[in-house]
PDB file of C-alpha atoms in Angstrom:
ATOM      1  CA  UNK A 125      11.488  46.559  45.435  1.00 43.00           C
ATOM      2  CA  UNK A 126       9.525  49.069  44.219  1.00 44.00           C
ATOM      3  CA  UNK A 127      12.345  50.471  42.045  1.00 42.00           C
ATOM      4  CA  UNK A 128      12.660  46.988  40.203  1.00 42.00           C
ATOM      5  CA  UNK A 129       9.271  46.723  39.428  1.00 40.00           C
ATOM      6  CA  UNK A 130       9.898  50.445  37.453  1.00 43.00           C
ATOM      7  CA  UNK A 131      13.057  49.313  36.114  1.00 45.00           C
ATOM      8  CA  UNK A 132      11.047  45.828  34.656  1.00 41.00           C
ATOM      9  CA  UNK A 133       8.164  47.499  33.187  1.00 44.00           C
ATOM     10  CA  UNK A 134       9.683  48.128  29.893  1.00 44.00           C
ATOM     11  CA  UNK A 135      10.504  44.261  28.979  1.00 40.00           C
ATOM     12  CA  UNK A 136       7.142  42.290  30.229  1.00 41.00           C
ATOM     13  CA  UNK A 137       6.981  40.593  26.891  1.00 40.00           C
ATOM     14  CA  UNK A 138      11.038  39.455  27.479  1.00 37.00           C
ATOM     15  CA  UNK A 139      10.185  38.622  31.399  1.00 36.00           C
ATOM     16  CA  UNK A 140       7.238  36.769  30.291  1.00 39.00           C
ATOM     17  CA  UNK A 141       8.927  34.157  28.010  1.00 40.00           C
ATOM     18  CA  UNK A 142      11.519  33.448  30.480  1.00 38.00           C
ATOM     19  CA  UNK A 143      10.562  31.774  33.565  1.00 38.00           C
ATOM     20  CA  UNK A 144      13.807  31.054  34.390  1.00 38.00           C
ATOM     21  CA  UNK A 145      14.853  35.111  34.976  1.00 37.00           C
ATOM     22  CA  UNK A 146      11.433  34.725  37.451  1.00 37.00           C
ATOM     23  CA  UNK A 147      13.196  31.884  39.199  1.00 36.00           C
ATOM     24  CA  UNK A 148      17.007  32.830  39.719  1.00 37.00           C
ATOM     25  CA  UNK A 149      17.046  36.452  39.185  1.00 37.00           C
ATOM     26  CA  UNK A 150      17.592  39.188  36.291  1.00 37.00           C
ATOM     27  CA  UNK A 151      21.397  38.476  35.428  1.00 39.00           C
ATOM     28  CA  UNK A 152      23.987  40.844  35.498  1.00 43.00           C
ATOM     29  CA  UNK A 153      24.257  43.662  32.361  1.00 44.00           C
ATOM     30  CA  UNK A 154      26.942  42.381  29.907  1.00 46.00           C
ATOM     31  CA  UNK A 155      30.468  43.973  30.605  1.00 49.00           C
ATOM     32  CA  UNK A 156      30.775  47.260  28.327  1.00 48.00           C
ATOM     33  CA  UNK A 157      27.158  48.458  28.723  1.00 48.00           C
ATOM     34  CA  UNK A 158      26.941  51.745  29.593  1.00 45.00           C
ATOM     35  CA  UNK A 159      24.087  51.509  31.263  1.00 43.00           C
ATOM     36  CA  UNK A 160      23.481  50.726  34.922  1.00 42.00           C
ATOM     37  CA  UNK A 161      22.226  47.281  36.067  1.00 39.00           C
ATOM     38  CA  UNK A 162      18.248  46.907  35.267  1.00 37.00           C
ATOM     39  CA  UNK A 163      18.412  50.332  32.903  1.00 38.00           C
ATOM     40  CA  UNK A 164      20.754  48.729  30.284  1.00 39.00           C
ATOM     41  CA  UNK A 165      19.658  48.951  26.909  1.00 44.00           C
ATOM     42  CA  UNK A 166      17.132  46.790  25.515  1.00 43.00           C
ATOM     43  CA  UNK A 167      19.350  44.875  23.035  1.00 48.00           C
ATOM     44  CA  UNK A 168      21.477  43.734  25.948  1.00 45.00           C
ATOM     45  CA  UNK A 169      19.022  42.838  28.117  1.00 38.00           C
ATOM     46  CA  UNK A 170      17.251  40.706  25.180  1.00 47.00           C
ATOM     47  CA  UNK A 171      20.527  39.086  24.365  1.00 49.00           C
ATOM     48  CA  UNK A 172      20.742  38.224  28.053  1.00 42.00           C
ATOM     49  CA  UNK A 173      17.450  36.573  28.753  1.00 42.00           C
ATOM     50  CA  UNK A 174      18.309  34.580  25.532  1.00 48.00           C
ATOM     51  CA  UNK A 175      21.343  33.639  26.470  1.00 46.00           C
ATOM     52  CA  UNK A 176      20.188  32.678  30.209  1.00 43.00           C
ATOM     53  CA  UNK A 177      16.767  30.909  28.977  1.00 48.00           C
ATOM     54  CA  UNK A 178      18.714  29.148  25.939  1.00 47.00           C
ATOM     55  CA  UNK A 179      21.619  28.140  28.649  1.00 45.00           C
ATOM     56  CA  UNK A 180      22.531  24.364  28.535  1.00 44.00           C
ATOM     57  CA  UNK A 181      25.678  22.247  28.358  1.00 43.00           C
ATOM     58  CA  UNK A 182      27.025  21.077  24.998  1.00 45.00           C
ATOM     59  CA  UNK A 183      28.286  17.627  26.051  1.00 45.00           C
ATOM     60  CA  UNK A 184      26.797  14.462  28.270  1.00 46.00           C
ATOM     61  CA  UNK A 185      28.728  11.882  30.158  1.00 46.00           C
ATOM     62  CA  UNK A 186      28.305   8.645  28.640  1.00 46.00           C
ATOM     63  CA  UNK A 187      24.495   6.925  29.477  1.00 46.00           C
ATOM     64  CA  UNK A 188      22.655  10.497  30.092  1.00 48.00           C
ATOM     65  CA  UNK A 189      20.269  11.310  27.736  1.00 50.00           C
ATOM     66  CA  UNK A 190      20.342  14.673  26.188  1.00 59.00           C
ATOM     67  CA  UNK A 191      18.305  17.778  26.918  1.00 69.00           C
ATOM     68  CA  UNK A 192      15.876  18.693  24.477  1.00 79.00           C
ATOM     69  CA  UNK A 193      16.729  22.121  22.791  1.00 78.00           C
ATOM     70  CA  UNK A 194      13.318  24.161  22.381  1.00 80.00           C
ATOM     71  CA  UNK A 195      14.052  27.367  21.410  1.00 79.00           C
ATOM     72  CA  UNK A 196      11.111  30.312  21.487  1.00 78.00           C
ATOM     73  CA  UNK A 197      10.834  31.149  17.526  1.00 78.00           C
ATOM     74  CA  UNK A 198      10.575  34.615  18.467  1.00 80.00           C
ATOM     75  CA  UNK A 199      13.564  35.057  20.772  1.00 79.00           C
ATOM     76  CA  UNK A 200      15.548  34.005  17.490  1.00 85.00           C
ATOM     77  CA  UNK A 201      13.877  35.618  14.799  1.00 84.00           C
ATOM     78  CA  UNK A 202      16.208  38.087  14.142  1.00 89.00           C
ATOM     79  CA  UNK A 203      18.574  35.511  13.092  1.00 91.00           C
ATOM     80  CA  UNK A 204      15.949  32.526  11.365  1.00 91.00           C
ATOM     81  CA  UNK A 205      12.535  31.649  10.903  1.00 93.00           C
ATOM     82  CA  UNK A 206      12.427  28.765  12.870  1.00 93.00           C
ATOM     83  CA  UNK A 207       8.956  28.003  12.027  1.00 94.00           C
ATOM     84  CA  UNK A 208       9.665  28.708   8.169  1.00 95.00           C
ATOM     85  CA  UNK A 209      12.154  25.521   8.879  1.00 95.00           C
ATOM     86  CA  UNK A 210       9.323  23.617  10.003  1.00 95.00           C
ATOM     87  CA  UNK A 211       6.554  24.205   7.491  1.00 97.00           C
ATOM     88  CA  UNK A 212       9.861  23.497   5.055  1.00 97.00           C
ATOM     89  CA  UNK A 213      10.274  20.054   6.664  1.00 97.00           C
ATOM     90  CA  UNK A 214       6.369  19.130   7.347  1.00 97.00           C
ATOM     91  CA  UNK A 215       6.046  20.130   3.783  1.00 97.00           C
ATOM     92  CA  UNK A 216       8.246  17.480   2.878  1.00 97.00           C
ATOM     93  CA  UNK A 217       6.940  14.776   4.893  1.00 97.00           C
ATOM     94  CA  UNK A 218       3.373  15.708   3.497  1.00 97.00           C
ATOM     95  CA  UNK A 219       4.757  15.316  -0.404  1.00 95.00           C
ATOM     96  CA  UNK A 220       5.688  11.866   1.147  1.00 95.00           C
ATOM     97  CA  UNK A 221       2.544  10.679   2.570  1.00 94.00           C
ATOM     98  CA  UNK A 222       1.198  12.278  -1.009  1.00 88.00           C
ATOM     99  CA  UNK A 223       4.059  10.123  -2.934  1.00 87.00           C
ATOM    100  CA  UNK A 224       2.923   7.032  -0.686  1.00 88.00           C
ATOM    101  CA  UNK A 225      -1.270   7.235  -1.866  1.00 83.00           C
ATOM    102  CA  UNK A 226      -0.991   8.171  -5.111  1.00 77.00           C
ATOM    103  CA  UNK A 227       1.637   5.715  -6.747  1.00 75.00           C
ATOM    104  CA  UNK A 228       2.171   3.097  -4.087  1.00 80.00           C
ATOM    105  CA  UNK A 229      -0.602   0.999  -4.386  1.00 75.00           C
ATOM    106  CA  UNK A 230      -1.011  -2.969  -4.572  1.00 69.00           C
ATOM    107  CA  UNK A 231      -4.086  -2.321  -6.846  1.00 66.00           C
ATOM    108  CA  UNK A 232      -3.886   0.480  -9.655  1.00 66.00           C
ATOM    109  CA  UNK A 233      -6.467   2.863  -9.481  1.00 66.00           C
ATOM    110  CA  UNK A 234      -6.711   5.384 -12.591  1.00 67.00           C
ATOM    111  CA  UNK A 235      -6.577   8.466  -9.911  1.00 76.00           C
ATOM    112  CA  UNK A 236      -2.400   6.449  -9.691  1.00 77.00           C
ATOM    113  CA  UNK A 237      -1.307   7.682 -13.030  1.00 85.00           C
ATOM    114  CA  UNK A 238      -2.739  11.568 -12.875  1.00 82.00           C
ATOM    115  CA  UNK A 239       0.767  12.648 -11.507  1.00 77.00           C
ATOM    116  CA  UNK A 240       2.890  11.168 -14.068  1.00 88.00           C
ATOM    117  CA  UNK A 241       5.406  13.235 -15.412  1.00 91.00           C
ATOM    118  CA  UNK A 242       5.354  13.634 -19.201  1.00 95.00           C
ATOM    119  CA  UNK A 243       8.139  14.943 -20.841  1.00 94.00           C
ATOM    120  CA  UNK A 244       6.998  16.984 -23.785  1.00 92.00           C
ATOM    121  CA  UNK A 245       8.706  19.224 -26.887  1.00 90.00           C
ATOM    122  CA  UNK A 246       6.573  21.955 -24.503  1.00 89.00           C
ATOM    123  CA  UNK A 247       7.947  20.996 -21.201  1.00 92.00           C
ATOM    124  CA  UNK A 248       6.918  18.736 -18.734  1.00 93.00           C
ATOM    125  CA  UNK A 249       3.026  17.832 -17.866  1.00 94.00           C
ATOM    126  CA  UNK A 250       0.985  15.704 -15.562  1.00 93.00           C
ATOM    127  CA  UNK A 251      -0.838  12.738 -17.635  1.00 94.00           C
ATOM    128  CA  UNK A 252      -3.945  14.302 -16.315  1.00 92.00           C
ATOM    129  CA  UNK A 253      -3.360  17.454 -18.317  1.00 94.00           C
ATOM    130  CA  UNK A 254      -3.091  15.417 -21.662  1.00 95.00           C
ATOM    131  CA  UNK A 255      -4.685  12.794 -21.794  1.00 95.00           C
ATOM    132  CA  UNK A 256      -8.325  11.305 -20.491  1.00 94.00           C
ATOM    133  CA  UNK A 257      -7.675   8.427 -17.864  1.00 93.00           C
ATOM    134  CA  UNK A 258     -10.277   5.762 -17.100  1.00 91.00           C
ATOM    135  CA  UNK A 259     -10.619   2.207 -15.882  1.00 89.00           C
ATOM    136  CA  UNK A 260     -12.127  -0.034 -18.470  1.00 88.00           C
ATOM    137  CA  UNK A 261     -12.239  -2.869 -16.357  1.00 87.00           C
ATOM    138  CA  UNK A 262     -10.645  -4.316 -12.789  1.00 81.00           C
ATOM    139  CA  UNK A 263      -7.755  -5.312 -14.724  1.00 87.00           C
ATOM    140  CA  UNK A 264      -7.333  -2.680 -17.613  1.00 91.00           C
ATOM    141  CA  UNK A 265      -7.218   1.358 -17.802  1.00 92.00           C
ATOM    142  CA  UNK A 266      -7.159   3.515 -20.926  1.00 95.00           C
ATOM    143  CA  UNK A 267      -5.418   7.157 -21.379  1.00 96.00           C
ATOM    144  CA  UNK A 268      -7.028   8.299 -24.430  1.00 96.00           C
ATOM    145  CA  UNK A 269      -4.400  10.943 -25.955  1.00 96.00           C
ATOM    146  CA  UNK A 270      -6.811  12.385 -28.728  1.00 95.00           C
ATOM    147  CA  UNK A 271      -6.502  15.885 -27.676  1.00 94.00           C
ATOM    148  CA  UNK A 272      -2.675  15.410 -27.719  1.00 95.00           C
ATOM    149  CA  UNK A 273      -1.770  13.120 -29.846  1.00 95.00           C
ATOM    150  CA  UNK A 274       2.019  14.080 -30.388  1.00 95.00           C
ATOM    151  CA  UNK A 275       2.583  13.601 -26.740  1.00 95.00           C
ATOM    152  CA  UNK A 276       1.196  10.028 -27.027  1.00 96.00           C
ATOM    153  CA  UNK A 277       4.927   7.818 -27.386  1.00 95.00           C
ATOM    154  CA  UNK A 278       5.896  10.282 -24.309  1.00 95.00           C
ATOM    155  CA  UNK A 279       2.950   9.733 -22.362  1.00 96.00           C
ATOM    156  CA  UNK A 280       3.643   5.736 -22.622  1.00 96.00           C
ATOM    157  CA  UNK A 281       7.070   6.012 -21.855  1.00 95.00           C
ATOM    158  CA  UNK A 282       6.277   7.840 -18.735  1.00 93.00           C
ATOM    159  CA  UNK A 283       3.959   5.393 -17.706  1.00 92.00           C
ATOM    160  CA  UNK A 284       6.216   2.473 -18.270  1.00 91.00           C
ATOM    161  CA  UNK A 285       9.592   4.506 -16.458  1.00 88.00           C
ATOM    162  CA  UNK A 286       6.871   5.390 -13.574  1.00 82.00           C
ATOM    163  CA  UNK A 287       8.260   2.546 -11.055  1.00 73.00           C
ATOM    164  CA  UNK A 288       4.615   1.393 -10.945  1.00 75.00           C
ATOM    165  CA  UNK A 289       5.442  -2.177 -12.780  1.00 76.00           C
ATOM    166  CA  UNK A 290       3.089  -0.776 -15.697  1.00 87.00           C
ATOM    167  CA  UNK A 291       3.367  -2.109 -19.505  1.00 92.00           C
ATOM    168  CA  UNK A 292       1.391   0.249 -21.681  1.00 95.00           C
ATOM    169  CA  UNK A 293       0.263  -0.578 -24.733  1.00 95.00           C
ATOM    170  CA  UNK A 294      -0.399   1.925 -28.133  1.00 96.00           C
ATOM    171  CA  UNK A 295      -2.775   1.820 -29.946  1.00 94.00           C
ATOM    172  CA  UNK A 296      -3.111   4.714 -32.027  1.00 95.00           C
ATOM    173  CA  UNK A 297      -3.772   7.839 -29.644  1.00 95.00           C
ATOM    174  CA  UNK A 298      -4.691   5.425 -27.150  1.00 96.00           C
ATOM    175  CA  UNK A 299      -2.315   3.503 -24.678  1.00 96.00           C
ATOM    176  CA  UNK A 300      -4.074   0.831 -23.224  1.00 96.00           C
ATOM    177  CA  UNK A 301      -2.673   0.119 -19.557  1.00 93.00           C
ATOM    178  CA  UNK A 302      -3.126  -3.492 -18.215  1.00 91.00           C
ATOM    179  CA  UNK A 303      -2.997  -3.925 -14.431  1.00 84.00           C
ATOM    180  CA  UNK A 304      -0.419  -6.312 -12.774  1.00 79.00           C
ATOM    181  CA  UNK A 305      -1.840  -9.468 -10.758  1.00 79.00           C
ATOM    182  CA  UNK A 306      -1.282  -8.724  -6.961  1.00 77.00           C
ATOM    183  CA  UNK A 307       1.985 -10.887  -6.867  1.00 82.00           C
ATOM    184  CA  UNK A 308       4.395 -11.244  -4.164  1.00 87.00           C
ATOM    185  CA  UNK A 309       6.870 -10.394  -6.591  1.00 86.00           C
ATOM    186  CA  UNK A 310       4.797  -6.651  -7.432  1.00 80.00           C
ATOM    187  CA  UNK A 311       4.673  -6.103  -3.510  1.00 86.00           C
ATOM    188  CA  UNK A 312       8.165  -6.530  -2.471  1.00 90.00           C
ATOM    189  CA  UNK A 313       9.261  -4.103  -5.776  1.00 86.00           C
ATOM    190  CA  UNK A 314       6.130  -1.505  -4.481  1.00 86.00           C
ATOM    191  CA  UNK A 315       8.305  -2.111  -1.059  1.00 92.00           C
ATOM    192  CA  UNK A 316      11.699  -1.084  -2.377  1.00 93.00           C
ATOM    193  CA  UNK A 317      10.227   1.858  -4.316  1.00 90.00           C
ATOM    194  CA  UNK A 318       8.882   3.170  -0.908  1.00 93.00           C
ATOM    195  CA  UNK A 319      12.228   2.600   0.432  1.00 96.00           C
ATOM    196  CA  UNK A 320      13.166   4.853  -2.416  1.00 95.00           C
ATOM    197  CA  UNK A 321      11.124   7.317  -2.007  1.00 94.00           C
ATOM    198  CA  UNK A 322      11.495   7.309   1.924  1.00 97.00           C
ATOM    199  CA  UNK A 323      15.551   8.051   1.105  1.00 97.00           C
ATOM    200  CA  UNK A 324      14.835  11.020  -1.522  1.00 96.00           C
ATOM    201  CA  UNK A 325      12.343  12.488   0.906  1.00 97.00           C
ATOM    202  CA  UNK A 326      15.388  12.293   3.744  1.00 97.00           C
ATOM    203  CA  UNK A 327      17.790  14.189   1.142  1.00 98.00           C
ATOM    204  CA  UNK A 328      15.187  16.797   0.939  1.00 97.00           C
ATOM    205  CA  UNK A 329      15.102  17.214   4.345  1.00 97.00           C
ATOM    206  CA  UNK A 330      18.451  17.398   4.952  1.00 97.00           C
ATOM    207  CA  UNK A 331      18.813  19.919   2.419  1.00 97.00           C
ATOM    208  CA  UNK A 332      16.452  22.128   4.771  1.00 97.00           C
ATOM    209  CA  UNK A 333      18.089  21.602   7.311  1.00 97.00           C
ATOM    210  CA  UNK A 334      22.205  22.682   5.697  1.00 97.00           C
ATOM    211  CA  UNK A 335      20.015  25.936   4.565  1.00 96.00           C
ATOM    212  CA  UNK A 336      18.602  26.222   7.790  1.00 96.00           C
ATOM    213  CA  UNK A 337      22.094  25.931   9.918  1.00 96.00           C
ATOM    214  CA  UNK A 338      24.077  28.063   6.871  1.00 95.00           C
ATOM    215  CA  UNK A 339      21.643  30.520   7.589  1.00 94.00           C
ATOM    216  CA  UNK A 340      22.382  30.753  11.326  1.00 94.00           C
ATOM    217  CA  UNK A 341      26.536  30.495  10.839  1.00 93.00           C
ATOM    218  CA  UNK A 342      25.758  34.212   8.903  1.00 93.00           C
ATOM    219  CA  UNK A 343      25.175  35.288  12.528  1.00 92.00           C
ATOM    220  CA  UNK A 344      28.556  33.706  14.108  1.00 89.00           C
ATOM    221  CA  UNK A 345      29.944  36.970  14.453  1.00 90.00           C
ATOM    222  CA  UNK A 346      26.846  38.755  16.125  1.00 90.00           C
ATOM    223  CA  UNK A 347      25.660  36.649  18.485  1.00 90.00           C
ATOM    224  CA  UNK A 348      27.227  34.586  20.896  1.00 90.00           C
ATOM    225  CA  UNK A 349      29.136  30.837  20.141  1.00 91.00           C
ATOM    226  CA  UNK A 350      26.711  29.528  22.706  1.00 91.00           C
ATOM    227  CA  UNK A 351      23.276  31.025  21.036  1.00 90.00           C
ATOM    228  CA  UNK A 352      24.639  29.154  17.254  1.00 92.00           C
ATOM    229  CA  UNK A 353      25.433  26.511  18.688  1.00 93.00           C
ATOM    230  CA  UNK A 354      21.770  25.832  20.323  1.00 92.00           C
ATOM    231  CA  UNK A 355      20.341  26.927  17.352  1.00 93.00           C
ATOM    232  CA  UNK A 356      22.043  24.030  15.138  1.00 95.00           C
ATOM    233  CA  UNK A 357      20.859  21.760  18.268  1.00 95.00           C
ATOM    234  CA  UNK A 358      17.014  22.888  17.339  1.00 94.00           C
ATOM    235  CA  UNK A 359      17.399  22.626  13.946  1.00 95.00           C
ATOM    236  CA  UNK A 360      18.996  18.878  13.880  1.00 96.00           C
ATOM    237  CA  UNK A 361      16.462  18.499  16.263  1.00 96.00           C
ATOM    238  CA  UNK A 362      13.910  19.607  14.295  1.00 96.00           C
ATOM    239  CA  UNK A 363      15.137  17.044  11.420  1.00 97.00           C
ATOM    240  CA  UNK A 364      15.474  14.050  13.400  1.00 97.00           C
ATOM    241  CA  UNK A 365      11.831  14.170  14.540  1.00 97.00           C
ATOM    242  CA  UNK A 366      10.868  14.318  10.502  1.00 97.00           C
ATOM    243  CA  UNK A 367      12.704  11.669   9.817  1.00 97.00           C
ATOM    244  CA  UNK A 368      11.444   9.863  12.408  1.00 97.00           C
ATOM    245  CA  UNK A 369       8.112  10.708  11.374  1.00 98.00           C
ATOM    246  CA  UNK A 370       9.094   9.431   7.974  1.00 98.00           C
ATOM    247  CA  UNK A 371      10.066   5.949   9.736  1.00 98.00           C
ATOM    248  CA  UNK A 372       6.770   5.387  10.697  1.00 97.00           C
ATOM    249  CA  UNK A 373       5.424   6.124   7.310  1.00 97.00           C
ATOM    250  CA  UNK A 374       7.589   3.817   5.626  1.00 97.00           C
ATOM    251  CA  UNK A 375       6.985   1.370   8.452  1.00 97.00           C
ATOM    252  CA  UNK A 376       2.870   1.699   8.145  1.00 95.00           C
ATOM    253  CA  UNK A 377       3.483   1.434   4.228  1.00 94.00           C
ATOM    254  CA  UNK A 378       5.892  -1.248   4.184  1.00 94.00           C
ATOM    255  CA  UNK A 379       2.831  -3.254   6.282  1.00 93.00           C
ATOM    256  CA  UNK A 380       0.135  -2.352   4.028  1.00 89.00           C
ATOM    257  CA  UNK A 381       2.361  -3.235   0.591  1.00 89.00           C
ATOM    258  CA  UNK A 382       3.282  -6.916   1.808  1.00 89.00           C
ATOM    259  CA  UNK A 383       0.158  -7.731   3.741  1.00 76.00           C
TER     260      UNK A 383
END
């Protein structure tokens, strides 16, 4: 006993992350290792643990539910970031819930049209930037384009290609900006554009997660089939539960547009 306790002192941050090598035992040191049992090097060792705490079966029978993959970002961060994937994917649910405030509301508020895109000789520019937005009444808003008055034809057509059932009107270097009536007609189109924006959000995420798992297949030839393999798990893992999350949003949004 004693010399096991010598033998485990180097790896209490390893031991400590896997209860499982508590529970059933160190396991054996991987054929090849020069090293005797317990003394192997510390790569091998690692690589076990991992292997052992990671250890699952790839396929159900039919009616079981599947075991949830949660992997220990640090076991794995030789190979990805696991929690750069998540910020990734949170980051794109938050420009979601951002997408959902700002431009899909039943009533038009002039914070709604700060985030339109203009298109410019210069490049492109938030509405904000060039123009000076206020509401002139419950059922009109002005952009006055005085400081930029060259971007003022761009700055319309933004506003009328922004999806936000908007008609502006020119008037010199201002665009006047008359607010729909709440029709049932305006919610159900406010409804599809969420439905929209729900599905580019979802591309976005998916492209995370193919950089994500192309990231991990760089390591198919340095770590085990089993370790990739869990590590795709994780990561699809990790998507589903966004997109799930971006359900609900929809869902909650969907609610508040048709009343």
């Amino acid at each position: 006993m004693a010399l096991a306790l010598r033998c485990l002192r180097p790896l209490p941050s390893l031991l400590h992350r896997s209860s499982f090598a508590m529970t059933r035992g160190l396991p054996q040191a991987p054929r090849g290792c020069p090293a005797p049992l317990l003394e192997g090097c510390g790569q091998c060792v690692r690589q076990m643990l991992l292997s052992r705490q990671l250890a699952t079966k790839k396929a159900k029978g039919k009616g079981q539910s599947q075991a949830k993959v949660n992997i220990s970002a640090a076991l794995v961060e030789d190979i990805i970031n696991l929690e750069e994937t998540s910020e990734d994917m949170q980051a794109v649910i938050e420009a979601l819930k951002e997408d959902f405030s700002r431009s899909l509301n039943v009533r038009t508020s002039p914070g709604a049209l700060d985030h339109i895109t203009v298109m410019t000789k210069d490049g492109k520019f938030p509405l904000n930037q060039l123009g000076q937005i206020s509401q002139k009444s419950p059922q009109l808003m002005i952009v006055n384009m005085t400081n930029f008055p060259e971007s003022t034809a761009a700055a319309a057509k933004a506003i009328r290609e922004s999806g936000m059932n908007l008609n502006p009107e020119v008037d010199g270097t201002m665009i006047r900006v008359p607010i729909p009536k709440v029709t049932r007609e305006h919610r159900e189109s406010l409804a599809k554009l969420a439905k929209q924006s729900t599905n580019k959000s979802k591309e976005a995420l998916r492209k995370v997660r193919s950089k994500s798992i192309t990231q991990v297949k760089k390591f198919k030839n340095k770590v085990s089939e089993d370790t990739i393999w869990l590590l795709e798990k994780q990561i699809q893992q990790m998507a589903d539960e966004a997109a799930t999350e971006m359900d609900k949003l929809l869902a909650a949004k969907t609610k508040e547009l048709l009343g």
